[in-house]
PDB file of C-alpha atoms and ligand atoms in Angstrom:
ATOM      1  CA  MET I  13     -92.707  37.369 -30.944  1.00  0.00           C
ATOM      2  CA  SER I  14     -92.523  36.776 -34.703  1.00  0.00           C
ATOM      3  CA  ASN I  15     -89.922  34.574 -36.328  1.00  0.00           C
ATOM      4  CA  HIS I  16     -89.198  37.681 -38.339  1.00  0.00           C
ATOM      5  CA  ALA I  17     -87.608  39.458 -35.378  1.00  0.00           C
ATOM      6  CA  LEU I  18     -85.411  36.443 -34.728  1.00  0.00           C
ATOM      7  CA  GLU I  19     -84.323  36.211 -38.372  1.00  0.00           C
ATOM      8  CA  ASN I  20     -83.616  39.936 -38.585  1.00  0.00           C
ATOM      9  CA  ALA I  21     -81.621  39.834 -35.371  1.00  0.00           C
ATOM     10  CA  ALA I  22     -79.621  36.861 -36.679  1.00  0.00           C
ATOM     11  CA  ARG I  23     -78.870  38.784 -39.870  1.00  0.00           C
ATOM     12  CA  ALA I  24     -77.639  41.771 -37.849  1.00  0.00           C
ATOM     13  CA  LEU I  25     -75.398  39.510 -35.773  1.00  0.00           C
ATOM     14  CA  LYS I  26     -74.091  37.773 -38.879  1.00  0.00           C
ATOM     15  CA  ASN I  27     -73.177  41.140 -40.415  1.00  0.00           C
ATOM     16  CA  ALA I  28     -71.638  42.608 -37.261  1.00  0.00           C
ATOM     17  CA  ARG I  29     -67.943  43.467 -37.432  1.00  0.00           C
ATOM     18  CA  CYS I  30     -67.422  43.194 -33.654  1.00  0.00           C
ATOM     19  CA  ALA I  31     -70.188  41.888 -31.410  1.00  0.00           C
ATOM     20  CA  MET I  32     -70.272  41.717 -27.604  1.00  0.00           C
ATOM     21  CA  ALA I  33     -72.699  40.475 -24.973  1.00  0.00           C
ATOM     22  CA  PHE I  34     -73.874  42.150 -21.788  1.00  0.00           C
ATOM     23  CA  THR I  35     -75.424  39.660 -19.356  1.00  0.00           C
ATOM     24  CA  GLY I  36     -77.258  39.730 -16.035  1.00  0.00           C
ATOM     25  CA  ALA I  37     -78.928  37.494 -13.483  1.00  0.00           C
ATOM     26  CA  GLY I  38     -81.570  36.317 -16.010  1.00  0.00           C
ATOM     27  CA  ILE I  39     -79.075  34.272 -18.037  1.00  0.00           C
ATOM     28  CA  SER I  40     -78.354  32.113 -14.960  1.00  0.00           C
ATOM     29  CA  VAL I  41     -81.959  31.591 -13.828  1.00  0.00           C
ATOM     30  CA  GLU I  42     -82.215  28.381 -15.883  1.00  0.00           C
ATOM     31  CA  SER I  43     -79.081  27.193 -14.080  1.00  0.00           C
ATOM     32  CA  GLY I  44     -81.056  27.381 -10.836  1.00  0.00           C
ATOM     33  CA  ILE I  45     -79.765  30.727  -9.531  1.00  0.00           C
ATOM     34  CA  PRO I  46     -82.733  33.018  -8.831  1.00  0.00           C
ATOM     35  CA  PRO I  47     -82.538  36.780  -9.489  1.00  0.00           C
ATOM     36  CA  PHE I  48     -82.051  38.801  -6.328  1.00  0.00           C
ATOM     37  CA  ARG I  49     -85.026  41.104  -6.764  1.00  0.00           C
ATOM     38  CA  GLY I  50     -88.725  40.245  -6.746  1.00  0.00           C
ATOM     39  CA  PRO I  51     -90.660  37.535  -4.934  1.00  0.00           C
ATOM     40  CA  GLY I  52     -88.472  34.613  -3.868  1.00  0.00           C
ATOM     41  CA  GLY I  53     -85.316  36.638  -4.538  1.00  0.00           C
ATOM     42  CA  VAL I  54     -82.489  37.019  -2.031  1.00  0.00           C
ATOM     43  CA  TRP I  55     -83.613  40.536  -1.055  1.00  0.00           C
ATOM     44  CA  SER I  56     -87.075  39.297  -0.099  1.00  0.00           C
ATOM     45  CA  LYS I  57     -85.449  37.048   2.536  1.00  0.00           C
ATOM     46  CA  HIS I  58     -82.368  38.993   3.608  1.00  0.00           C
ATOM     47  CA  ASP I  59     -81.878  42.677   4.215  1.00  0.00           C
ATOM     48  CA  PRO I  60     -79.529  44.004   1.475  1.00  0.00           C
ATOM     49  CA  GLU I  61     -77.912  46.147   4.181  1.00  0.00           C
ATOM     50  CA  LYS I  62     -76.140  42.994   5.449  1.00  0.00           C
ATOM     51  CA  PHE I  63     -74.169  42.912   2.213  1.00  0.00           C
ATOM     52  CA  GLU I  64     -72.920  46.424   2.684  1.00  0.00           C
ATOM     53  CA  LYS I  65     -69.147  46.461   3.204  1.00  0.00           C
ATOM     54  CA  GLY I  66     -69.143  48.390   6.495  1.00  0.00           C
ATOM     55  CA  TYR I  67     -71.827  46.162   8.008  1.00  0.00           C
ATOM     56  CA  PHE I  68     -69.930  43.039   6.902  1.00  0.00           C
ATOM     57  CA  LYS I  69     -66.715  44.269   8.564  1.00  0.00           C
ATOM     58  CA  ARG I  70     -68.573  45.065  11.797  1.00  0.00           C
ATOM     59  CA  HIS I  71     -70.614  41.829  11.852  1.00  0.00           C
ATOM     60  CA  PRO I  72     -68.625  39.098  10.046  1.00  0.00           C
ATOM     61  CA  ASP I  73     -70.051  36.375  12.347  1.00  0.00           C
ATOM     62  CA  GLU I  74     -73.564  37.232  11.228  1.00  0.00           C
ATOM     63  CA  VAL I  75     -72.895  37.828   7.527  1.00  0.00           C
ATOM     64  CA  TRP I  76     -70.485  34.999   6.637  1.00  0.00           C
ATOM     65  CA  PRO I  77     -73.055  32.177   7.081  1.00  0.00           C
ATOM     66  CA  LEU I  78     -75.364  34.048   4.660  1.00  0.00           C
ATOM     67  CA  LEU I  79     -72.516  34.516   2.178  1.00  0.00           C
ATOM     68  CA  LYS I  80     -71.735  30.813   2.378  1.00  0.00           C
ATOM     69  CA  GLU I  81     -75.336  29.732   1.831  1.00  0.00           C
ATOM     70  CA  ILE I  82     -76.175  32.124  -1.011  1.00  0.00           C
ATOM     71  CA  PHE I  83     -72.920  32.603  -2.857  1.00  0.00           C
ATOM     72  CA  PHE I  84     -70.884  29.478  -2.250  1.00  0.00           C
ATOM     73  CA  ASP I  85     -73.363  26.628  -1.652  1.00  0.00           C
ATOM     74  CA  MET I  86     -76.038  27.684  -4.179  1.00  0.00           C
ATOM     75  CA  ILE I  87     -73.815  29.181  -6.887  1.00  0.00           C
ATOM     76  CA  GLY I  88     -71.219  26.430  -6.322  1.00  0.00           C
ATOM     77  CA  ARG I  89     -73.756  23.770  -7.370  1.00  0.00           C
ATOM     78  CA  ALA I  90     -74.892  25.564 -10.553  1.00  0.00           C
ATOM     79  CA  GLN I  91     -73.965  24.405 -14.058  1.00  0.00           C
ATOM     80  CA  PRO I  92     -74.005  26.445 -17.278  1.00  0.00           C
ATOM     81  CA  ASN I  93     -77.206  26.246 -19.352  1.00  0.00           C
ATOM     82  CA  PRO I  94     -77.773  26.376 -23.162  1.00  0.00           C
ATOM     83  CA  ALA I  95     -77.597  30.195 -23.124  1.00  0.00           C
ATOM     84  CA  HIS I  96     -74.068  30.181 -21.667  1.00  0.00           C
ATOM     85  CA  PHE I  97     -73.017  27.486 -24.154  1.00  0.00           C
ATOM     86  CA  ALA I  98     -74.469  29.455 -27.093  1.00  0.00           C
ATOM     87  CA  LEU I  99     -72.327  32.495 -26.209  1.00  0.00           C
ATOM     88  CA  ALA I 100     -69.241  30.280 -25.916  1.00  0.00           C
ATOM     89  CA  GLU I 101     -69.957  28.849 -29.363  1.00  0.00           C
ATOM     90  CA  LEU I 102     -70.400  32.319 -30.877  1.00  0.00           C
ATOM     91  CA  GLU I 103     -66.992  33.292 -29.493  1.00  0.00           C
ATOM     92  CA  TYR I 104     -65.392  30.069 -30.746  1.00  0.00           C
ATOM     93  CA  ARG I 105     -66.810  30.669 -34.219  1.00  0.00           C
ATOM     94  CA  GLY I 106     -65.459  34.234 -34.295  1.00  0.00           C
ATOM     95  CA  LYS I 107     -68.834  35.954 -33.955  1.00  0.00           C
ATOM     96  CA  LEU I 108     -68.422  37.332 -30.431  1.00  0.00           C
ATOM     97  CA  ALA I 109     -65.488  39.448 -29.262  1.00  0.00           C
ATOM     98  CA  GLY I 110     -66.279  39.203 -25.539  1.00  0.00           C
ATOM     99  CA  ILE I 111     -68.760  39.315 -22.685  1.00  0.00           C
ATOM    100  CA  VAL I 112     -69.334  41.890 -19.967  1.00  0.00           C
ATOM    101  CA  THR I 113     -71.250  40.143 -17.196  1.00  0.00           C
ATOM    102  CA  GLN I 114     -72.791  41.487 -14.022  1.00  0.00           C
ATOM    103  CA  ASN I 115     -72.972  37.944 -12.665  1.00  0.00           C
ATOM    104  CA  ILE I 116     -70.525  36.608 -10.142  1.00  0.00           C
ATOM    105  CA  ASP I 117     -71.166  32.923 -10.832  1.00  0.00           C
ATOM    106  CA  SER I 118     -68.401  32.307 -13.441  1.00  0.00           C
ATOM    107  CA  LEU I 119     -70.811  30.212 -15.540  1.00  0.00           C
ATOM    108  CA  HIS I 120     -69.644  31.881 -18.776  1.00  0.00           C
ATOM    109  CA  GLN I 121     -66.131  30.539 -18.224  1.00  0.00           C
ATOM    110  CA  ALA I 122     -67.542  27.153 -17.175  1.00  0.00           C
ATOM    111  CA  ALA I 123     -69.302  27.018 -20.568  1.00  0.00           C
ATOM    112  CA  GLY I 124     -66.054  27.782 -22.421  1.00  0.00           C
ATOM    113  CA  SER I 125     -66.131  31.547 -23.010  1.00  0.00           C
ATOM    114  CA  THR I 126     -62.632  33.001 -22.658  1.00  0.00           C
ATOM    115  CA  VAL I 127     -63.052  36.788 -22.939  1.00  0.00           C
ATOM    116  CA  VAL I 128     -65.249  37.550 -19.921  1.00  0.00           C
ATOM    117  CA  HIS I 129     -65.144  40.853 -18.037  1.00  0.00           C
ATOM    118  CA  GLU I 130     -66.696  40.239 -14.617  1.00  0.00           C
ATOM    119  CA  TYR I 131     -67.935  43.720 -13.880  1.00  0.00           C
ATOM    120  CA  HIS I 132     -68.936  42.932 -10.293  1.00  0.00           C
ATOM    121  CA  GLY I 133     -66.149  40.457  -9.538  1.00  0.00           C
ATOM    122  CA  SER I 134     -66.716  36.766  -8.822  1.00  0.00           C
ATOM    123  CA  THR I 135     -66.912  34.133  -6.097  1.00  0.00           C
ATOM    124  CA  ARG I 136     -63.683  32.514  -7.372  1.00  0.00           C
ATOM    125  CA  ARG I 137     -61.385  34.606  -5.198  1.00  0.00           C
ATOM    126  CA  MET I 138     -61.340  36.028  -1.701  1.00  0.00           C
ATOM    127  CA  GLN I 139     -59.308  38.942  -0.398  1.00  0.00           C
ATOM    128  CA  CYS I 140     -57.907  39.494   3.084  1.00  0.00           C
ATOM    129  CA  MET I 141     -59.190  42.769   4.551  1.00  0.00           C
ATOM    130  CA  LYS I 142     -55.973  43.097   6.563  1.00  0.00           C
ATOM    131  CA  CYS I 143     -52.957  42.095   4.416  1.00  0.00           C
ATOM    132  CA  ARG I 144     -54.874  42.510   1.040  1.00  0.00           C
ATOM    133  CA  MET I 145     -53.676  39.129  -0.287  1.00  0.00           C
ATOM    134  CA  PHE I 146     -55.938  37.200  -2.693  1.00  0.00           C
ATOM    135  CA  PHE I 147     -56.769  33.493  -2.371  1.00  0.00           C
ATOM    136  CA  ASP I 148     -58.520  30.955  -4.574  1.00  0.00           C
ATOM    137  CA  SER I 149     -61.888  30.341  -2.895  1.00  0.00           C
ATOM    138  CA  HIS I 150     -61.496  26.570  -3.287  1.00  0.00           C
ATOM    139  CA  SER I 151     -58.449  26.688  -1.019  1.00  0.00           C
ATOM    140  CA  ILE I 152     -60.403  28.284   1.853  1.00  0.00           C
ATOM    141  CA  PRO I 153     -62.330  25.941   4.161  1.00  0.00           C
ATOM    142  CA  LEU I 154     -65.829  27.219   4.975  1.00  0.00           C
ATOM    143  CA  ASP I 155     -66.552  24.862   7.830  1.00  0.00           C
ATOM    144  CA  LYS I 156     -65.342  27.436  10.340  1.00  0.00           C
ATOM    145  CA  LEU I 157     -66.776  30.928   9.806  1.00  0.00           C
ATOM    146  CA  PRO I 158     -65.998  33.767   9.389  1.00  0.00           C
ATOM    147  CA  ALA I 159     -63.437  32.704   6.787  1.00  0.00           C
ATOM    148  CA  SER I 160     -59.971  33.880   7.781  1.00  0.00           C
ATOM    149  CA  CYS I 161     -56.716  34.601   5.989  1.00  0.00           C
ATOM    150  CA  PRO I 162     -54.280  31.644   5.888  1.00  0.00           C
ATOM    151  CA  ALA I 163     -51.389  34.137   5.946  1.00  0.00           C
ATOM    152  CA  CYS I 164     -52.316  36.595   8.714  1.00  0.00           C
ATOM    153  CA  GLY I 165     -55.637  35.481  10.222  1.00  0.00           C
ATOM    154  CA  GLY I 166     -57.457  38.635   9.002  1.00  0.00           C
ATOM    155  CA  LEU I 167     -61.054  38.642   7.768  1.00  0.00           C
ATOM    156  CA  LEU I 168     -61.560  37.305   4.217  1.00  0.00           C
ATOM    157  CA  LYS I 169     -64.086  38.969   1.907  1.00  0.00           C
ATOM    158  CA  PRO I 170     -65.343  37.368  -1.322  1.00  0.00           C
ATOM    159  CA  ASP I 171     -63.952  39.265  -4.331  1.00  0.00           C
ATOM    160  CA  PHE I 172     -67.280  40.584  -5.601  1.00  0.00           C
ATOM    161  CA  VAL I 173     -68.632  44.066  -5.243  1.00  0.00           C
ATOM    162  CA  PHE I 174     -70.574  44.678  -2.042  1.00  0.00           C
ATOM    163  CA  PHE I 175     -72.986  47.566  -1.574  1.00  0.00           C
ATOM    164  CA  GLY I 176     -71.087  50.735  -0.795  1.00  0.00           C
ATOM    165  CA  GLU I 177     -68.086  49.533  -2.766  1.00  0.00           C
ATOM    166  CA  GLY I 178     -66.857  50.749  -6.153  1.00  0.00           C
ATOM    167  CA  VAL I 179     -66.256  48.719  -9.303  1.00  0.00           C
ATOM    168  CA  SER I 180     -62.594  47.975 -10.055  1.00  0.00           C
ATOM    169  CA  SER I 181     -61.210  50.588 -12.428  1.00  0.00           C
ATOM    170  CA  GLU I 182     -59.451  47.925 -14.576  1.00  0.00           C
ATOM    171  CA  VAL I 183     -62.613  45.984 -15.273  1.00  0.00           C
ATOM    172  CA  HIS I 184     -64.533  49.196 -15.909  1.00  0.00           C
ATOM    173  CA  ARG I 185     -61.931  50.285 -18.443  1.00  0.00           C
ATOM    174  CA  ALA I 186     -61.841  46.880 -20.177  1.00  0.00           C
ATOM    175  CA  ALA I 187     -65.652  46.734 -20.379  1.00  0.00           C
ATOM    176  CA  THR I 188     -65.892  50.290 -21.690  1.00  0.00           C
ATOM    177  CA  ASP I 189     -63.162  49.670 -24.281  1.00  0.00           C
ATOM    178  CA  LEU I 190     -64.961  46.579 -25.556  1.00  0.00           C
ATOM    179  CA  ALA I 191     -68.227  48.534 -25.783  1.00  0.00           C
ATOM    180  CA  LYS I 192     -66.545  51.345 -27.745  1.00  0.00           C
ATOM    181  CA  GLN I 193     -65.131  48.860 -30.266  1.00  0.00           C
ATOM    182  CA  SER I 194     -68.376  46.918 -30.678  1.00  0.00           C
ATOM    183  CA  ASP I 195     -70.954  47.573 -33.373  1.00  0.00           C
ATOM    184  CA  LEU I 196     -73.476  45.189 -31.816  1.00  0.00           C
ATOM    185  CA  CYS I 197     -74.442  44.283 -28.247  1.00  0.00           C
ATOM    186  CA  LEU I 198     -76.557  41.338 -27.144  1.00  0.00           C
ATOM    187  CA  ILE I 199     -78.305  42.325 -23.888  1.00  0.00           C
ATOM    188  CA  ILE I 200     -79.340  39.163 -22.090  1.00  0.00           C
ATOM    189  CA  GLY I 201     -81.350  38.724 -18.887  1.00  0.00           C
ATOM    190  CA  THR I 202     -80.781  42.101 -17.305  1.00  0.00           C
ATOM    191  CA  GLY I 203     -83.021  44.971 -16.376  1.00  0.00           C
ATOM    192  CA  GLY I 204     -80.031  47.290 -16.538  1.00  0.00           C
ATOM    193  CA  GLN I 205     -80.956  48.989 -13.281  1.00  0.00           C
ATOM    194  CA  VAL I 206     -77.596  48.521 -11.559  1.00  0.00           C
ATOM    195  CA  MET I 207     -75.264  51.439 -12.310  1.00  0.00           C
ATOM    196  CA  PRO I 208     -72.727  52.057 -13.729  1.00  0.00           C
ATOM    197  CA  ALA I 209     -72.922  48.561 -15.314  1.00  0.00           C
ATOM    198  CA  GLY I 210     -76.271  49.296 -16.972  1.00  0.00           C
ATOM    199  CA  ARG I 211     -74.709  52.022 -19.129  1.00  0.00           C
ATOM    200  CA  ILE I 212     -72.528  49.597 -21.132  1.00  0.00           C
ATOM    201  CA  PRO I 213     -75.132  48.932 -23.891  1.00  0.00           C
ATOM    202  CA  TYR I 214     -75.734  52.680 -24.271  1.00  0.00           C
ATOM    203  CA  ILE I 215     -72.045  53.140 -25.119  1.00  0.00           C
ATOM    204  CA  VAL I 216     -72.445  50.714 -28.026  1.00  0.00           C
ATOM    205  CA  LYS I 217     -75.588  52.524 -29.145  1.00  0.00           C
ATOM    206  CA  LYS I 218     -73.914  55.941 -28.888  1.00  0.00           C
ATOM    207  CA  HIS I 219     -71.199  54.740 -31.258  1.00  0.00           C
ATOM    208  CA  GLY I 220     -73.791  53.748 -33.828  1.00  0.00           C
ATOM    209  CA  GLY I 221     -74.117  50.086 -32.815  1.00  0.00           C
ATOM    210  CA  THR I 222     -77.130  47.782 -32.829  1.00  0.00           C
ATOM    211  CA  LEU I 223     -78.788  46.362 -29.692  1.00  0.00           C
ATOM    212  CA  ILE I 224     -80.393  42.907 -29.602  1.00  0.00           C
ATOM    213  CA  GLU I 225     -82.184  42.204 -26.342  1.00  0.00           C
ATOM    214  CA  ILE I 226     -83.305  38.855 -24.943  1.00  0.00           C
ATOM    215  CA  ASN I 227     -85.502  38.948 -21.845  1.00  0.00           C
ATOM    216  CA  LEU I 228     -88.696  37.456 -20.469  1.00  0.00           C
ATOM    217  CA  HIS I 229     -90.068  40.966 -19.916  1.00  0.00           C
ATOM    218  CA  ASP I 230     -89.734  44.511 -21.253  1.00  0.00           C
ATOM    219  CA  THR I 231     -87.002  46.627 -19.688  1.00  0.00           C
ATOM    220  CA  ASP I 232     -85.845  50.234 -19.954  1.00  0.00           C
ATOM    221  CA  TYR I 233     -83.690  49.119 -22.889  1.00  0.00           C
ATOM    222  CA  SER I 234     -86.694  47.751 -24.781  1.00  0.00           C
ATOM    223  CA  TYR I 235     -88.615  50.982 -24.238  1.00  0.00           C
ATOM    224  CA  THR I 236     -85.820  53.259 -25.291  1.00  0.00           C
ATOM    225  CA  THR I 237     -82.999  51.786 -27.325  1.00  0.00           C
ATOM    226  CA  SER I 238     -83.186  48.105 -28.291  1.00  0.00           C
ATOM    227  CA  ASP I 239     -83.309  47.532 -32.040  1.00  0.00           C
ATOM    228  CA  TYR I 240     -84.523  43.947 -31.656  1.00  0.00           C
ATOM    229  CA  PHE I 241     -86.397  42.634 -28.635  1.00  0.00           C
ATOM    230  CA  LEU I 242     -86.553  38.836 -28.495  1.00  0.00           C
ATOM    231  CA  GLN I 243     -89.015  37.954 -25.765  1.00  0.00           C
ATOM    232  CA  GLY I 244     -88.457  34.595 -24.101  1.00  0.00           C
ATOM    233  CA  LYS I 245     -86.106  32.508 -22.014  1.00  0.00           C
ATOM    234  CA  ALA I 246     -82.413  33.045 -22.618  1.00  0.00           C
ATOM    235  CA  GLY I 247     -81.879  29.255 -22.703  1.00  0.00           C
ATOM    236  CA  THR I 248     -84.331  28.957 -25.609  1.00  0.00           C
ATOM    237  CA  MET I 249     -83.856  32.188 -27.561  1.00  0.00           C
ATOM    238  CA  LEU I 250     -80.066  32.393 -27.546  1.00  0.00           C
ATOM    239  CA  PRO I 251     -79.444  28.900 -29.009  1.00  0.00           C
ATOM    240  CA  LYS I 252     -82.041  29.681 -31.732  1.00  0.00           C
ATOM    241  CA  LEU I 253     -80.382  32.998 -32.540  1.00  0.00           C
ATOM    242  CA  THR I 254     -76.953  31.352 -32.560  1.00  0.00           C
ATOM    243  CA  GLN I 255     -78.059  28.556 -34.875  1.00  0.00           C
ATOM    244  CA  LEU I 256     -79.603  31.005 -37.371  1.00  0.00           C
ATOM    245  CA  THR I 257     -76.507  33.218 -37.215  1.00  0.00           C
ATOM    246  CA  LEU I 258     -74.014  30.421 -37.804  1.00  0.00           C
ATOM    247  CA  GLU I 259     -75.915  28.493 -40.474  1.00  0.00           C
TER     248      GLU I 259
HETATM  249  P1  NAD D 461     -82.139  41.572 -12.116  1.00  0.00           P
HETATM  250  O1  NAD D 461     -82.459  40.596 -11.042  1.00  0.00           O
HETATM  251  O2  NAD D 461     -82.353  43.008 -11.862  1.00  0.00           O
HETATM  252  O3  NAD D 461     -82.928  41.228 -13.445  1.00  0.00           O
HETATM  253  C1  NAD D 461     -82.979  39.959 -13.999  1.00  0.00           C
HETATM  254  C2  NAD D 461     -83.550  40.093 -15.400  1.00  0.00           C
HETATM  255  O4  NAD D 461     -83.568  38.794 -15.994  1.00  0.00           O
HETATM  256  C3  NAD D 461     -84.987  40.611 -15.444  1.00  0.00           C
HETATM  257  O5  NAD D 461     -85.068  41.628 -16.409  1.00  0.00           O
HETATM  258  C4  NAD D 461     -85.815  39.377 -15.833  1.00  0.00           C
HETATM  259  O6  NAD D 461     -86.945  39.729 -16.619  1.00  0.00           O
HETATM  260  C5  NAD D 461     -84.812  38.591 -16.638  1.00  0.00           C
HETATM  261  N1  NAD D 461     -84.997  37.132 -16.668  1.00  0.00           N
HETATM  262  C6  NAD D 461     -85.381  36.305 -15.660  1.00  0.00           C
HETATM  263  N2  NAD D 461     -85.353  35.021 -16.068  1.00  0.00           N
HETATM  264  C7  NAD D 461     -84.939  35.021 -17.362  1.00  0.00           C
HETATM  265  C8  NAD D 461     -84.705  34.003 -18.336  1.00  0.00           C
HETATM  266  N3  NAD D 461     -84.893  32.704 -18.060  1.00  0.00           N
HETATM  267  N4  NAD D 461     -84.289  34.379 -19.572  1.00  0.00           N
HETATM  268  C9  NAD D 461     -84.101  35.695 -19.876  1.00  0.00           C
HETATM  269  N5  NAD D 461     -84.303  36.697 -18.993  1.00  0.00           N
HETATM  270  C10 NAD D 461     -84.713  36.378 -17.760  1.00  0.00           C
HETATM  271  O7  NAD D 461     -80.643  41.236 -12.509  1.00  0.00           O
HETATM  272  P2  NAD D 461     -79.457  42.124 -13.002  1.00  0.00           P
HETATM  273  O8  NAD D 461     -79.968  43.153 -13.957  1.00  0.00           O
HETATM  274  O9  NAD D 461     -78.413  41.223 -13.434  1.00  0.00           O
HETATM  275  O10 NAD D 461     -78.972  42.898 -11.687  1.00  0.00           O
HETATM  276  C11 NAD D 461     -78.893  42.318 -10.419  1.00  0.00           C
HETATM  277  C12 NAD D 461     -77.506  42.350  -9.772  1.00  0.00           C
HETATM  278  O11 NAD D 461     -77.408  41.201  -8.932  1.00  0.00           O
HETATM  279  C13 NAD D 461     -76.363  42.261 -10.737  1.00  0.00           C
HETATM  280  O12 NAD D 461     -75.367  43.125 -10.314  1.00  0.00           O
HETATM  281  C14 NAD D 461     -75.867  40.837 -10.639  1.00  0.00           C
HETATM  282  O13 NAD D 461     -74.463  40.806 -10.553  1.00  0.00           O
HETATM  283  C15 NAD D 461     -76.350  40.350  -9.319  1.00  0.00           C
HETATM  284  N6  NAD D 461     -76.799  38.939  -9.412  1.00  0.00           N
HETATM  285  C16 NAD D 461     -75.960  37.969  -9.861  1.00  0.00           C
HETATM  286  C17 NAD D 461     -76.395  36.660  -9.982  1.00  0.00           C
HETATM  287  C18 NAD D 461     -75.468  35.608 -10.525  1.00  0.00           C
HETATM  288  O14 NAD D 461     -74.248  35.752 -10.419  1.00  0.00           O
HETATM  289  N7  NAD D 461     -76.006  34.568 -11.160  1.00  0.00           N
HETATM  290  C19 NAD D 461     -77.693  36.324  -9.607  1.00  0.00           C
HETATM  291  C20 NAD D 461     -78.530  37.341  -9.116  1.00  0.00           C
HETATM  292  C21 NAD D 461     -78.066  38.658  -9.030  1.00  0.00           C
HETATM  293 ZN1   ZN D 462     -54.147  38.376   5.514  1.00  0.00          ZN
END
């Protein structure tokens, strides 16, 4: 990739009236959380069917230990990396209106970003399948599984979207509204294959906005719509872009 592309992208970001970011699993890889697809990913070890809502409700004894290992132990240990911090700095300096993330790891907030729409929910909360109450995940002991509701004893489910479950209409509306207002979208570490999340950047484009993409590899966005494709690691490229934009 030429320095030219980076400089041009920084100029576009500098001139943007309202910029947003759309992030995926790739932004958290350098924090030690592997993507789910591909070799070594979660789906190469565990059948995705186990994370389907109906299966979970029928087999909570089998699924909860997997949820604990993948989503609470591994994600619980992760820290934000330079890419998360760069987005937080862009927001702080008034150059980023908000983030729509597909990730459930809350690392954007840990880095200091405040406007974060968690399109697929997060591991921070759990909901009782019986009385529908929400609980802070930190208040729920995971030494005895399946996790159960402190109020009624019902089955607790982490508050992120399982297969066979819809996205919350509030977060969808907030994410779509942000995209409609934005004249630039940074697409970082996502192949955009998961729908309807993957459509968010196209909304920005449809309204005449500019797309800057950062990824290790080409994606459908790079082939079709990205105006600038910055090939490389998010933890390297995003701090460089941020520095050039803010200087
Ligand atoms: P994906 O696994 O389909 O794609 C990851 C993308 O990141 C790929 O395009 C890959 O080329 C790119 N990538 C990998 N390492 C990178 C790096 N260091 N820098 C820049 N790019 C890099 O992920 P997705 O599109 O986000 O979709 C998967 C779904 O799984 C999402 O819904 C997401 O919520 C979920 N997920 C979440 C987490 C998390 O919370 N951290 C982790 C894995 C998957
Ligand atoms: Zn309950």
